[in-house]
Amino acid sequence: NAGVTQTPKFQVLKTGQSMTLQCAQDMNHEYMSWYRQDPGMGLRLIHYSVGAGITDQGEVPNGYNVSRSTTEDFPLRLLSAAPSQTSVYFCASSYVGGSIDGYTFGSGTRLTVV
Amino acid sequence: GDSVTQMEGPVTLSEEAFLTINCTYTATGYPSLFWYVQYPGEGLQLLLKATKADDKGSNKGFEATYRKETTSFHLEKGSVQVSDSAVYFCALAPYGNNRLAFGKGNQVVVIP
């Protein structure tokens, strides 16, 4: 089925560890983004990309890196995990940013940092 | 900057009751407006949208009207079901901007 695939679904990290959250889409969407969802905070934009080779920061980029080498993939890297990064992470894509067709979301990665 | 404000707190109501969730926005120009729904353990799904003033978006019995004069996009459903229990997010896409801005969401619990 076409859509946005995120892996893993669940992850527990120790403080200071690094990891990569994977996001892949098969809809040929140019725009991809990462959000984190925290209780009472809604969704906050971490990083986004308007096409292969182009990325930019969102509201809360500190502690995260991204790259976009292909149209399909947009991994999110945690460089040195901290308890404050415990959250649910969502990847979303669309044909263009701010698209009137809305975004397609993945099912999320629940990350716990201990 | 562009932002969305949703009413505070969860919403608990009985089956077949009328649901309203308030959403107001701040934006320059002519944004597109959306409601997304998140069922337990899942990602967000687009529920409905409106792209210009006075447009009414509708889907699955839910409706919302783009009111530029009051900068609002309130979500309504005339008779809710238990299956409507979810978190509902209002969102805004500024014209010509790459970022989708979300409200904080409202948990809706429908009791049989």
PDB file of C-alpha atoms in Angstrom:
ATOM      1  CA  ASN A   1       0.000   0.000   0.000  1.00  0.00           C
ATOM      2  CA  ALA A   2       1.224   3.469  -0.869  1.00  0.00           C
ATOM      3  CA  GLY A   3       2.062   5.645   2.065  1.00  0.00           C
ATOM      4  CA  VAL A   4       4.648   6.695   4.598  1.00  0.00           C
ATOM      5  CA  THR A   5       6.536   3.957   6.423  1.00  0.00           C
ATOM      6  CA  GLN A   6       8.345   4.619   9.678  1.00  0.00           C
ATOM      7  CA  THR A   7      10.699   2.278  11.480  1.00  0.00           C
ATOM      8  CA  PRO A   8      11.082   1.283  14.224  1.00  0.00           C
ATOM      9  CA  LYS A   9       7.681   1.607  15.916  1.00  0.00           C
ATOM     10  CA  PHE A  10       9.174   1.544  19.392  1.00  0.00           C
ATOM     11  CA  GLN A  11      12.668   2.234  20.693  1.00  0.00           C
ATOM     12  CA  VAL A  12      14.318   2.601  24.079  1.00  0.00           C
ATOM     13  CA  LEU A  13      17.673   4.367  24.223  1.00  0.00           C
ATOM     14  CA  LYS A  14      20.087   5.165  26.977  1.00  0.00           C
ATOM     15  CA  THR A  15      21.160   8.767  27.465  1.00  0.00           C
ATOM     16  CA  GLY A  16      24.023   9.580  25.120  1.00  0.00           C
ATOM     17  CA  GLN A  17      23.280   6.897  22.566  1.00  0.00           C
ATOM     18  CA  SER A  18      22.666   7.786  18.952  1.00  0.00           C
ATOM     19  CA  MET A  19      20.152   6.337  16.536  1.00  0.00           C
ATOM     20  CA  THR A  20      18.376   6.944  13.252  1.00  0.00           C
ATOM     21  CA  LEU A  21      14.635   6.976  12.762  1.00  0.00           C
ATOM     22  CA  GLN A  22      13.755   5.867   9.277  1.00  0.00           C
ATOM     23  CA  CYS A  23      11.066   7.343   7.047  1.00  0.00           C
ATOM     24  CA  ALA A  24      10.241   6.261   3.520  1.00  0.00           C
ATOM     25  CA  GLN A  25       7.425   7.217   1.147  1.00  0.00           C
ATOM     26  CA  ASP A  26       6.451   5.749  -2.207  1.00  0.00           C
ATOM     27  CA  MET A  27       4.165   8.514  -3.469  1.00  0.00           C
ATOM     28  CA  ASN A  28       6.869  10.579  -5.178  1.00  0.00           C
ATOM     29  CA  HIS A  29       6.249  13.419  -2.750  1.00  0.00           C
ATOM     30  CA  GLU A  30       8.761  16.245  -2.876  1.00  0.00           C
ATOM     31  CA  TYR A  31       8.043  17.552   0.614  1.00  0.00           C
ATOM     32  CA  MET A  32       8.877  15.538   3.733  1.00  0.00           C
ATOM     33  CA  SER A  33       8.974  16.560   7.358  1.00  0.00           C
ATOM     34  CA  TRP A  34       9.505  15.328  10.898  1.00  0.00           C
ATOM     35  CA  TYR A  35       7.319  16.252  13.857  1.00  0.00           C
ATOM     36  CA  ARG A  36       7.442  15.336  17.490  1.00  0.00           C
ATOM     37  CA  GLN A  37       4.282  14.965  19.547  1.00  0.00           C
ATOM     38  CA  ASP A  38       4.317  15.633  23.259  1.00  0.00           C
ATOM     39  CA  PRO A  39       1.379  15.794  25.703  1.00  0.00           C
ATOM     40  CA  GLY A  40      -0.144  19.264  25.790  1.00  0.00           C
ATOM     41  CA  MET A  41       2.221  20.529  23.090  1.00  0.00           C
ATOM     42  CA  GLY A  42       0.597  19.259  19.930  1.00  0.00           C
ATOM     43  CA  LEU A  43       2.916  18.593  17.012  1.00  0.00           C
ATOM     44  CA  ARG A  44       6.097  20.566  16.612  1.00  0.00           C
ATOM     45  CA  LEU A  45       8.135  20.657  13.428  1.00  0.00           C
ATOM     46  CA  ILE A  46      11.713  19.430  13.769  1.00  0.00           C
ATOM     47  CA  HIS A  47      13.105  19.506  10.216  1.00  0.00           C
ATOM     48  CA  TYR A  48      11.710  19.483   6.736  1.00  0.00           C
ATOM     49  CA  SER A  49      12.825  18.986   3.158  1.00  0.00           C
ATOM     50  CA  VAL A  50      11.394  20.390  -0.079  1.00  0.00           C
ATOM     51  CA  GLY A  51      13.277  17.941  -2.267  1.00  0.00           C
ATOM     52  CA  ALA A  52      16.325  15.735  -2.532  1.00  0.00           C
ATOM     53  CA  GLY A  53      19.410  17.546  -1.299  1.00  0.00           C
ATOM     54  CA  ILE A  54      17.461  20.350   0.403  1.00  0.00           C
ATOM     55  CA  THR A  55      16.659  20.471   4.115  1.00  0.00           C
ATOM     56  CA  ASP A  56      15.778  23.173   6.601  1.00  0.00           C
ATOM     57  CA  GLN A  57      15.091  23.592  10.287  1.00  0.00           C
ATOM     58  CA  GLY A  58      11.698  23.750  11.943  1.00  0.00           C
ATOM     59  CA  GLU A  59      10.714  24.921  15.416  1.00  0.00           C
ATOM     60  CA  VAL A  60      12.733  22.447  17.495  1.00  0.00           C
ATOM     61  CA  PRO A  61      15.785  21.283  15.512  1.00  0.00           C
ATOM     62  CA  ASN A  62      18.382  21.104  18.292  1.00  0.00           C
ATOM     63  CA  GLY A  63      19.747  17.613  18.882  1.00  0.00           C
ATOM     64  CA  TYR A  64      18.539  16.288  15.527  1.00  0.00           C
ATOM     65  CA  ASN A  65      20.103  15.961  12.082  1.00  0.00           C
ATOM     66  CA  VAL A  66      18.530  15.141   8.750  1.00  0.00           C
ATOM     67  CA  SER A  67      19.610  14.548   5.186  1.00  0.00           C
ATOM     68  CA  ARG A  68      17.693  13.858   1.973  1.00  0.00           C
ATOM     69  CA  SER A  69      19.728  11.952  -0.570  1.00  0.00           C
ATOM     70  CA  THR A  70      16.700  10.498  -2.392  1.00  0.00           C
ATOM     71  CA  THR A  71      13.113  11.577  -2.935  1.00  0.00           C
ATOM     72  CA  GLU A  72      11.857   8.520  -1.054  1.00  0.00           C
ATOM     73  CA  ASP A  73      13.828   8.637   2.193  1.00  0.00           C
ATOM     74  CA  PHE A  74      14.175  11.192   4.961  1.00  0.00           C
ATOM     75  CA  PRO A  75      15.946   9.768   8.032  1.00  0.00           C
ATOM     76  CA  LEU A  76      16.092  11.608  11.344  1.00  0.00           C
ATOM     77  CA  ARG A  77      19.260  11.206  13.412  1.00  0.00           C
ATOM     78  CA  LEU A  78      19.537  11.705  17.130  1.00  0.00           C
ATOM     79  CA  LEU A  79      23.164  12.524  17.786  1.00  0.00           C
ATOM     80  CA  SER A  80      23.291  12.038  21.565  1.00  0.00           C
ATOM     81  CA  ALA A  81      19.939  11.088  23.036  1.00  0.00           C
ATOM     82  CA  ALA A  82      18.606  12.979  26.044  1.00  0.00           C
ATOM     83  CA  PRO A  83      15.542  12.269  28.221  1.00  0.00           C
ATOM     84  CA  SER A  84      13.963  15.453  26.803  1.00  0.00           C
ATOM     85  CA  GLN A  85      13.809  13.686  23.447  1.00  0.00           C
ATOM     86  CA  THR A  86      11.390  11.109  24.784  1.00  0.00           C
ATOM     87  CA  SER A  87       8.433  11.596  22.475  1.00  0.00           C
ATOM     88  CA  VAL A  88       6.420  10.195  19.611  1.00  0.00           C
ATOM     89  CA  TYR A  89       7.930  11.081  16.252  1.00  0.00           C
ATOM     90  CA  PHE A  90       5.924  11.388  13.067  1.00  0.00           C
ATOM     91  CA  CYS A  91       7.114  11.672   9.507  1.00  0.00           C
ATOM     92  CA  ALA A  92       4.806  13.367   7.012  1.00  0.00           C
ATOM     93  CA  SER A  93       4.952  13.996   3.282  1.00  0.00           C
ATOM     94  CA  SER A  94       3.082  15.854   0.558  1.00  0.00           C
ATOM     95  CA  TYR A  95       3.529  16.849  -3.064  1.00  0.00           C
ATOM     96  CA  VAL A  96       4.557  20.310  -1.958  1.00  0.00           C
ATOM     97  CA  GLY A  97       4.849  22.003   1.382  1.00  0.00           C
ATOM     98  CA  GLY A  98       1.624  23.565   2.640  1.00  0.00           C
ATOM     99  CA  SER A  99      -0.218  21.458   0.081  1.00  0.00           C
ATOM    100  CA  ILE A 100      -3.976  21.914  -0.036  1.00  0.00           C
ATOM    101  CA  ASP A 101      -4.220  18.148  -0.334  1.00  0.00           C
ATOM    102  CA  GLY A 102      -2.821  17.855   3.164  1.00  0.00           C
ATOM    103  CA  TYR A 103      -0.058  15.663   4.427  1.00  0.00           C
ATOM    104  CA  THR A 104       0.247  11.876   4.645  1.00  0.00           C
ATOM    105  CA  PHE A 105       1.544  10.761   8.011  1.00  0.00           C
ATOM    106  CA  GLY A 106       3.391   7.667   9.070  1.00  0.00           C
ATOM    107  CA  SER A 107       2.197   5.671  12.064  1.00  0.00           C
ATOM    108  CA  GLY A 108       4.900   7.045  14.318  1.00  0.00           C
ATOM    109  CA  THR A 109       7.922   5.974  16.334  1.00  0.00           C
ATOM    110  CA  ARG A 110       7.585   5.982  20.114  1.00  0.00           C
ATOM    111  CA  LEU A 111      10.981   6.783  21.571  1.00  0.00           C
ATOM    112  CA  THR A 112      11.919   6.551  25.238  1.00  0.00           C
ATOM    113  CA  VAL A 113      15.277   7.824  26.462  1.00  0.00           C
ATOM    114  CA  VAL A 114      16.292   6.599  29.914  1.00  0.00           C
TER     115      VAL A 114
ATOM    116  CA  GLY B   1       3.843  34.274  13.132  1.00  0.00           C
ATOM    117  CA  ASP B   2       1.145  32.005  11.807  1.00  0.00           C
ATOM    118  CA  SER B   3      -0.503  29.936  14.507  1.00  0.00           C
ATOM    119  CA  VAL B   4      -3.552  27.924  15.478  1.00  0.00           C
ATOM    120  CA  THR B   5      -5.347  27.953  18.830  1.00  0.00           C
ATOM    121  CA  GLN B   6      -7.667  25.174  19.960  1.00  0.00           C
ATOM    122  CA  MET B   7      -9.908  25.206  22.976  1.00  0.00           C
ATOM    123  CA  GLU B   8      -8.322  23.850  26.133  1.00  0.00           C
ATOM    124  CA  GLY B   9      -8.966  20.460  27.618  1.00  0.00           C
ATOM    125  CA  PRO B  10     -10.472  17.122  26.636  1.00  0.00           C
ATOM    126  CA  VAL B  11     -14.068  16.792  25.525  1.00  0.00           C
ATOM    127  CA  THR B  12     -16.241  14.051  26.980  1.00  0.00           C
ATOM    128  CA  LEU B  13     -19.741  13.522  25.689  1.00  0.00           C
ATOM    129  CA  SER B  14     -22.412  10.875  25.294  1.00  0.00           C
ATOM    130  CA  GLU B  15     -23.166   8.987  22.113  1.00  0.00           C
ATOM    131  CA  GLU B  16     -25.463  10.919  19.739  1.00  0.00           C
ATOM    132  CA  ALA B  17     -24.549  14.249  21.339  1.00  0.00           C
ATOM    133  CA  PHE B  18     -23.532  17.321  19.327  1.00  0.00           C
ATOM    134  CA  LEU B  19     -19.813  17.972  19.104  1.00  0.00           C
ATOM    135  CA  THR B  20     -18.094  21.320  18.636  1.00  0.00           C
ATOM    136  CA  ILE B  21     -14.354  21.898  18.831  1.00  0.00           C
ATOM    137  CA  ASN B  22     -13.234  25.488  18.499  1.00  0.00           C
ATOM    138  CA  CYS B  23     -10.290  26.543  16.375  1.00  0.00           C
ATOM    139  CA  THR B  24      -9.051  30.050  15.699  1.00  0.00           C
ATOM    140  CA  TYR B  25      -6.041  31.073  13.691  1.00  0.00           C
ATOM    141  CA  THR B  26      -3.608  33.885  13.124  1.00  0.00           C
ATOM    142  CA  ALA B  27      -2.144  34.240   9.666  1.00  0.00           C
ATOM    143  CA  THR B  28      -1.236  36.726   7.008  1.00  0.00           C
ATOM    144  CA  GLY B  29      -2.712  36.313   3.601  1.00  0.00           C
ATOM    145  CA  TYR B  30      -5.013  33.427   2.756  1.00  0.00           C
ATOM    146  CA  PRO B  31      -4.055  30.176   4.430  1.00  0.00           C
ATOM    147  CA  SER B  32      -5.597  26.766   3.858  1.00  0.00           C
ATOM    148  CA  LEU B  33      -7.188  25.197   6.929  1.00  0.00           C
ATOM    149  CA  PHE B  34      -7.424  21.564   7.943  1.00  0.00           C
ATOM    150  CA  TRP B  35      -8.731  19.207  10.568  1.00  0.00           C
ATOM    151  CA  TYR B  36      -6.753  16.062  11.243  1.00  0.00           C
ATOM    152  CA  VAL B  37      -7.844  13.099  13.378  1.00  0.00           C
ATOM    153  CA  GLN B  38      -5.598  10.734  15.308  1.00  0.00           C
ATOM    154  CA  TYR B  39      -7.049   7.421  16.490  1.00  0.00           C
ATOM    155  CA  PRO B  40      -5.303   5.622  19.362  1.00  0.00           C
ATOM    156  CA  GLY B  41      -1.896   4.280  18.386  1.00  0.00           C
ATOM    157  CA  GLU B  42      -2.038   5.689  14.872  1.00  0.00           C
ATOM    158  CA  GLY B  43      -0.697   8.603  12.861  1.00  0.00           C
ATOM    159  CA  LEU B  44      -2.736  11.614  11.844  1.00  0.00           C
ATOM    160  CA  GLN B  45      -5.275  11.386   9.049  1.00  0.00           C
ATOM    161  CA  LEU B  46      -6.726  14.279   7.106  1.00  0.00           C
ATOM    162  CA  LEU B  47     -10.387  14.654   8.069  1.00  0.00           C
ATOM    163  CA  LEU B  48     -11.413  17.714   6.067  1.00  0.00           C
ATOM    164  CA  LYS B  49     -10.072  20.919   4.596  1.00  0.00           C
ATOM    165  CA  ALA B  50     -11.017  24.368   3.282  1.00  0.00           C
ATOM    166  CA  THR B  51      -8.892  26.539   1.075  1.00  0.00           C
ATOM    167  CA  LYS B  52     -10.696  29.891   0.965  1.00  0.00           C
ATOM    168  CA  ALA B  53     -13.096  32.026   2.944  1.00  0.00           C
ATOM    169  CA  ASP B  54     -16.650  30.659   3.328  1.00  0.00           C
ATOM    170  CA  ASP B  55     -15.603  27.217   2.096  1.00  0.00           C
ATOM    171  CA  LYS B  56     -17.152  24.350   4.053  1.00  0.00           C
ATOM    172  CA  GLY B  57     -15.153  21.181   4.429  1.00  0.00           C
ATOM    173  CA  SER B  58     -17.024  17.992   5.259  1.00  0.00           C
ATOM    174  CA  ASN B  59     -16.306  14.300   5.753  1.00  0.00           C
ATOM    175  CA  LYS B  60     -17.750  11.408   7.789  1.00  0.00           C
ATOM    176  CA  GLY B  61     -20.484  13.669   9.181  1.00  0.00           C
ATOM    177  CA  PHE B  62     -18.004  16.299  10.362  1.00  0.00           C
ATOM    178  CA  GLU B  63     -18.141  19.861   9.040  1.00  0.00           C
ATOM    179  CA  ALA B  64     -16.099  23.038   9.407  1.00  0.00           C
ATOM    180  CA  THR B  65     -16.541  26.428   7.738  1.00  0.00           C
ATOM    181  CA  TYR B  66     -13.661  28.792   6.954  1.00  0.00           C
ATOM    182  CA  ARG B  67     -14.679  32.108   8.570  1.00  0.00           C
ATOM    183  CA  LYS B  68     -12.254  34.846   7.652  1.00  0.00           C
ATOM    184  CA  GLU B  69     -14.151  37.557   9.556  1.00  0.00           C
ATOM    185  CA  THR B  70     -13.753  35.667  12.839  1.00  0.00           C
ATOM    186  CA  THR B  71     -10.541  33.823  11.832  1.00  0.00           C
ATOM    187  CA  SER B  72     -12.144  30.545  12.857  1.00  0.00           C
ATOM    188  CA  PHE B  73     -12.564  26.996  11.592  1.00  0.00           C
ATOM    189  CA  HIS B  74     -14.682  25.232  14.200  1.00  0.00           C
ATOM    190  CA  LEU B  75     -15.320  21.500  13.837  1.00  0.00           C
ATOM    191  CA  GLU B  76     -18.860  20.183  14.311  1.00  0.00           C
ATOM    192  CA  LYS B  77     -20.688  16.884  14.183  1.00  0.00           C
ATOM    193  CA  GLY B  78     -24.367  16.502  14.832  1.00  0.00           C
ATOM    194  CA  SER B  79     -24.416  13.038  16.389  1.00  0.00           C
ATOM    195  CA  VAL B  80     -21.202  11.460  17.590  1.00  0.00           C
ATOM    196  CA  GLN B  81     -20.479   7.760  17.906  1.00  0.00           C
ATOM    197  CA  VAL B  82     -18.110   5.860  20.168  1.00  0.00           C
ATOM    198  CA  SER B  83     -15.906   5.313  17.115  1.00  0.00           C
ATOM    199  CA  ASP B  84     -15.342   9.100  16.915  1.00  0.00           C
ATOM    200  CA  SER B  85     -13.236   8.934  20.074  1.00  0.00           C
ATOM    201  CA  ALA B  86      -9.872  10.315  18.989  1.00  0.00           C
ATOM    202  CA  VAL B  87      -7.634  13.363  19.148  1.00  0.00           C
ATOM    203  CA  TYR B  88      -8.544  16.156  16.737  1.00  0.00           C
ATOM    204  CA  PHE B  89      -6.028  18.683  15.465  1.00  0.00           C
ATOM    205  CA  CYS B  90      -6.703  21.940  13.670  1.00  0.00           C
ATOM    206  CA  ALA B  91      -3.939  22.956  11.257  1.00  0.00           C
ATOM    207  CA  LEU B  92      -3.016  25.823   8.983  1.00  0.00           C
ATOM    208  CA  ALA B  93      -0.945  25.988   5.828  1.00  0.00           C
ATOM    209  CA  PRO B  94       0.138  29.566   5.174  1.00  0.00           C
ATOM    210  CA  TYR B  95      -0.065  30.613   1.552  1.00  0.00           C
ATOM    211  CA  GLY B  96       3.288  30.075  -0.125  1.00  0.00           C
ATOM    212  CA  ASN B  97       4.849  28.584   3.005  1.00  0.00           C
ATOM    213  CA  ASN B  98       6.313  25.124   3.429  1.00  0.00           C
ATOM    214  CA  ARG B  99       5.250  24.612   7.017  1.00  0.00           C
ATOM    215  CA  LEU B 100       2.013  23.185   8.366  1.00  0.00           C
ATOM    216  CA  ALA B 101       1.215  24.653  11.800  1.00  0.00           C
ATOM    217  CA  PHE B 102      -0.836  22.545  14.221  1.00  0.00           C
ATOM    218  CA  GLY B 103      -2.947  23.361  17.214  1.00  0.00           C
ATOM    219  CA  LYS B 104      -2.370  21.421  20.424  1.00  0.00           C
ATOM    220  CA  GLY B 105      -5.190  19.001  19.760  1.00  0.00           C
ATOM    221  CA  ASN B 106      -8.331  18.003  21.651  1.00  0.00           C
ATOM    222  CA  GLN B 107      -8.977  14.571  23.060  1.00  0.00           C
ATOM    223  CA  VAL B 108     -12.588  13.573  22.391  1.00  0.00           C
ATOM    224  CA  VAL B 109     -14.085  10.721  24.393  1.00  0.00           C
ATOM    225  CA  VAL B 110     -17.547   9.479  23.457  1.00  0.00           C
ATOM    226  CA  ILE B 111     -19.306   7.427  26.110  1.00  0.00           C
ATOM    227  CA  PRO B 112     -21.910   4.816  25.110  1.00  0.00           C
TER     228      PRO B 112
END
